[in-house]
């Protein structure tokens, strides 16, 4: 099995509220079609989630009743994105079906409390491709919290032990310094725990309620324990995802427990 996350920075314009990048998503769907094994998919929320979630502090949980209207509307927006992603996938020939995170998972303190793999298993067993996503979810200690797509990637990796895990982002991989803040950054073909420790911490420029790049890489290192290969590829460069899911050499960073 191959587990793929379509990052919110690839399928949406993260700086413009609720802006879907349909052509990019349709191309990625066609690239996924050639995968050499069954797929499980996760997508981020991008500008359908982060901007409003940050504005109303939804990542901090229930603090005032006035947030609830925004919980409802962000959840609605994320579902709208999910529907658009499903359309693109189905048009590209992928038999995608949606499984919202809260249908299989309970949350406490913004972490997964319980995870039930059975729905993903059933859907996959009959030849369909499960698709889950970053969402606003009920939380046993905070009222509600944000479930990132990365959190679902970690649960699915633990439960299904995929051969390959691919994070499809808007960068070629991990660089020795932030490539968006100047020239001369070098792509790291492999990143292990020691390598991560030596990277300088940088913060995301756009609204992001699910943490820094550093935090994402920590989660990827944990995921790498459950698969043969865990990698980041640039989804904005045509053909990279296709090469990754068909097991070919590709420009990327492979995250390895070391
Ligand atoms: C965020 O999910 C979910 C919400 C803000 C509701 P992700 O953290 O996985 O989304 P991206 O990939 O960064 O956009």
mmCIF file with all atom_site columns, N, CA, C and O in Angstrom, residues 26-35 94 235 237-243 245:
data_model
loop_
_atom_site.group_PDB
_atom_site.id
_atom_site.type_symbol
_atom_site.label_atom_id
_atom_site.label_alt_id
_atom_site.label_comp_id
_atom_site.label_asym_id
_atom_site.label_entity_id
_atom_site.label_seq_id
_atom_site.pdbx_PDB_ins_code
_atom_site.Cartn_x
_atom_site.Cartn_y
_atom_site.Cartn_z
_atom_site.occupancy
_atom_site.B_iso_or_equiv
_atom_site.pdbx_formal_charge
_atom_site.auth_seq_id
_atom_site.auth_comp_id
_atom_site.auth_asym_id
_atom_site.auth_atom_id
_atom_site.pdbx_PDB_model_num
ATOM 1  N N  . UNK A 1 26  ? -6.206  18.058 -10.393 1.00 0.00 ? 26  UNK A N  1
ATOM 2  C CA . UNK A 1 26  ? -6.537  17.112 -11.481 1.00 0.00 ? 26  UNK A CA 1
ATOM 3  C C  . UNK A 1 26  ? -5.273  16.426 -12.007 1.00 0.00 ? 26  UNK A C  1
ATOM 4  O O  . UNK A 1 26  ? -5.268  15.231 -12.294 1.00 0.00 ? 26  UNK A O  1
ATOM 5  N N  . UNK A 1 27  ? -4.204  17.186 -12.125 1.00 0.00 ? 27  UNK A N  1
ATOM 6  C CA . UNK A 1 27  ? -2.937  16.589 -12.597 1.00 0.00 ? 27  UNK A CA 1
ATOM 7  C C  . UNK A 1 27  ? -2.431  15.561 -11.586 1.00 0.00 ? 27  UNK A C  1
ATOM 8  O O  . UNK A 1 27  ? -2.012  14.455 -11.955 1.00 0.00 ? 27  UNK A O  1
ATOM 9  N N  . UNK A 1 28  ? -2.497  15.911 -10.291 1.00 0.00 ? 28  UNK A N  1
ATOM 10 C CA . UNK A 1 28  ? -2.019  14.968 -9.268  1.00 0.00 ? 28  UNK A CA 1
ATOM 11 C C  . UNK A 1 28  ? -2.851  13.692 -9.286  1.00 0.00 ? 28  UNK A C  1
ATOM 12 O O  . UNK A 1 28  ? -2.335  12.596 -9.082  1.00 0.00 ? 28  UNK A O  1
ATOM 13 N N  . UNK A 1 29  ? -4.151  13.833 -9.556  1.00 0.00 ? 29  UNK A N  1
ATOM 14 C CA . UNK A 1 29  ? -5.016  12.641 -9.647  1.00 0.00 ? 29  UNK A CA 1
ATOM 15 C C  . UNK A 1 29  ? -4.531  11.736 -10.777 1.00 0.00 ? 29  UNK A C  1
ATOM 16 O O  . UNK A 1 29  ? -4.423  10.518 -10.612 1.00 0.00 ? 29  UNK A O  1
ATOM 17 N N  . UNK A 1 30  ? -4.190  12.329 -11.916 1.00 0.00 ? 30  UNK A N  1
ATOM 18 C CA . UNK A 1 30  ? -3.698  11.524 -13.053 1.00 0.00 ? 30  UNK A CA 1
ATOM 19 C C  . UNK A 1 30  ? -2.360  10.859 -12.696 1.00 0.00 ? 30  UNK A C  1
ATOM 20 O O  . UNK A 1 30  ? -2.094  9.730  -13.076 1.00 0.00 ? 30  UNK A O  1
ATOM 21 N N  . UNK A 1 31  ? -1.533  11.588 -11.943 1.00 0.00 ? 31  UNK A N  1
ATOM 22 C CA . UNK A 1 31  ? -0.235  11.024 -11.549 1.00 0.00 ? 31  UNK A CA 1
ATOM 23 C C  . UNK A 1 31  ? -0.405  9.859  -10.577 1.00 0.00 ? 31  UNK A C  1
ATOM 24 O O  . UNK A 1 31  ? 0.359   8.889  -10.598 1.00 0.00 ? 31  UNK A O  1
ATOM 25 N N  . UNK A 1 32  ? -1.417  9.962  -9.715  1.00 0.00 ? 32  UNK A N  1
ATOM 26 C CA . UNK A 1 32  ? -1.661  8.889  -8.737  1.00 0.00 ? 32  UNK A CA 1
ATOM 27 C C  . UNK A 1 32  ? -2.166  7.630  -9.414  1.00 0.00 ? 32  UNK A C  1
ATOM 28 O O  . UNK A 1 32  ? -1.985  6.520  -8.916  1.00 0.00 ? 32  UNK A O  1
ATOM 29 N N  . UNK A 1 33  ? -2.827  7.804  -10.549 1.00 0.00 ? 33  UNK A N  1
ATOM 30 C CA . UNK A 1 33  ? -3.453  6.681  -11.259 1.00 0.00 ? 33  UNK A CA 1
ATOM 31 C C  . UNK A 1 33  ? -2.438  5.584  -11.602 1.00 0.00 ? 33  UNK A C  1
ATOM 32 O O  . UNK A 1 33  ? -2.785  4.417  -11.680 1.00 0.00 ? 33  UNK A O  1
ATOM 33 N N  . UNK A 1 34  ? -1.168  5.979  -11.793 1.00 0.00 ? 34  UNK A N  1
ATOM 34 C CA . UNK A 1 34  ? -0.168  4.982  -12.209 1.00 0.00 ? 34  UNK A CA 1
ATOM 35 C C  . UNK A 1 34  ? 0.507   4.291  -11.012 1.00 0.00 ? 34  UNK A C  1
ATOM 36 O O  . UNK A 1 34  ? 1.468   3.546  -11.184 1.00 0.00 ? 34  UNK A O  1
ATOM 37 N N  . UNK A 1 35  ? 0.011   4.542  -9.813  1.00 0.00 ? 35  UNK A N  1
ATOM 38 C CA . UNK A 1 35  ? 0.643   3.973  -8.605  1.00 0.00 ? 35  UNK A CA 1
ATOM 39 C C  . UNK A 1 35  ? 0.811   2.468  -8.733  1.00 0.00 ? 35  UNK A C  1
ATOM 40 O O  . UNK A 1 35  ? -0.061  1.781  -9.283  1.00 0.00 ? 35  UNK A O  1
ATOM 41 N N  . UNK A 1 94  ? -9.611  7.637  -10.182 1.00 0.00 ? 94  UNK A N  1
ATOM 42 C CA . UNK A 1 94  ? -9.395  7.011  -8.862  1.00 0.00 ? 94  UNK A CA 1
ATOM 43 C C  . UNK A 1 94  ? -10.744 6.849  -8.167  1.00 0.00 ? 94  UNK A C  1
ATOM 44 O O  . UNK A 1 94  ? -11.525 7.801  -8.077  1.00 0.00 ? 94  UNK A O  1
ATOM 45 N N  . UNK A 1 235 ? 4.771   18.619 -5.272  1.00 0.00 ? 235 UNK A N  1
ATOM 46 C CA . UNK A 1 235 ? 3.574   18.357 -6.067  1.00 0.00 ? 235 UNK A CA 1
ATOM 47 C C  . UNK A 1 235 ? 3.320   19.411 -7.129  1.00 0.00 ? 235 UNK A C  1
ATOM 48 O O  . UNK A 1 235 ? 2.456   19.237 -7.987  1.00 0.00 ? 235 UNK A O  1
ATOM 49 N N  . UNK A 1 237 ? 5.624   20.322 -9.258  1.00 0.00 ? 237 UNK A N  1
ATOM 50 C CA . UNK A 1 237 ? 6.434   19.971 -10.437 1.00 0.00 ? 237 UNK A CA 1
ATOM 51 C C  . UNK A 1 237 ? 5.823   18.725 -11.075 1.00 0.00 ? 237 UNK A C  1
ATOM 52 O O  . UNK A 1 237 ? 5.812   17.651 -10.456 1.00 0.00 ? 237 UNK A O  1
ATOM 53 N N  . UNK A 1 238 ? 5.277   18.863 -12.302 1.00 0.00 ? 238 UNK A N  1
ATOM 54 C CA . UNK A 1 238 ? 4.618   17.719 -12.933 1.00 0.00 ? 238 UNK A CA 1
ATOM 55 C C  . UNK A 1 238 ? 5.540   16.501 -12.993 1.00 0.00 ? 238 UNK A C  1
ATOM 56 O O  . UNK A 1 238 ? 6.724   16.623 -13.294 1.00 0.00 ? 238 UNK A O  1
ATOM 57 N N  . UNK A 1 239 ? 4.990   15.344 -12.660 1.00 0.00 ? 239 UNK A N  1
ATOM 58 C CA . UNK A 1 239 ? 5.719   14.087 -12.795 1.00 0.00 ? 239 UNK A CA 1
ATOM 59 C C  . UNK A 1 239 ? 6.394   13.593 -11.518 1.00 0.00 ? 239 UNK A C  1
ATOM 60 O O  . UNK A 1 239 ? 6.710   12.408 -11.410 1.00 0.00 ? 239 UNK A O  1
ATOM 61 N N  . UNK A 1 240 ? 6.608   14.479 -10.553 1.00 0.00 ? 240 UNK A N  1
ATOM 62 C CA . UNK A 1 240 ? 7.330   14.045 -9.338  1.00 0.00 ? 240 UNK A CA 1
ATOM 63 C C  . UNK A 1 240 ? 6.509   13.038 -8.531  1.00 0.00 ? 240 UNK A C  1
ATOM 64 O O  . UNK A 1 240 ? 7.037   12.013 -8.090  1.00 0.00 ? 240 UNK A O  1
ATOM 65 N N  . UNK A 1 241 ? 5.213   13.339 -8.329  1.00 0.00 ? 241 UNK A N  1
ATOM 66 C CA . UNK A 1 241 ? 4.378   12.417 -7.547  1.00 0.00 ? 241 UNK A CA 1
ATOM 67 C C  . UNK A 1 241 ? 4.269   11.088 -8.290  1.00 0.00 ? 241 UNK A C  1
ATOM 68 O O  . UNK A 1 241 ? 4.367   10.014 -7.689  1.00 0.00 ? 241 UNK A O  1
ATOM 69 N N  . UNK A 1 242 ? 4.102   11.174 -9.611  1.00 0.00 ? 242 UNK A N  1
ATOM 70 C CA . UNK A 1 242 ? 3.998   9.953  -10.431 1.00 0.00 ? 242 UNK A CA 1
ATOM 71 C C  . UNK A 1 242 ? 5.233   9.066  -10.236 1.00 0.00 ? 242 UNK A C  1
ATOM 72 O O  . UNK A 1 242 ? 5.126   7.861  -10.045 1.00 0.00 ? 242 UNK A O  1
ATOM 73 N N  . UNK A 1 243 ? 6.418   9.674  -10.266 1.00 0.00 ? 243 UNK A N  1
ATOM 74 C CA . UNK A 1 243 ? 7.649   8.889  -10.091 1.00 0.00 ? 243 UNK A CA 1
ATOM 75 C C  . UNK A 1 243 ? 7.702   8.304  -8.677  1.00 0.00 ? 243 UNK A C  1
ATOM 76 O O  . UNK A 1 243 ? 8.080   7.145  -8.498  1.00 0.00 ? 243 UNK A O  1
ATOM 77 N N  . UNK A 1 245 ? 5.183   7.474  -6.659  1.00 0.00 ? 245 UNK A N  1
ATOM 78 C CA . UNK A 1 245 ? 4.240   6.366  -6.413  1.00 0.00 ? 245 UNK A CA 1
ATOM 79 C C  . UNK A 1 245 ? 4.473   5.180  -7.358  1.00 0.00 ? 245 UNK A C  1
ATOM 80 O O  . UNK A 1 245 ? 3.878   4.131  -7.188  1.00 0.00 ? 245 UNK A O  1
#
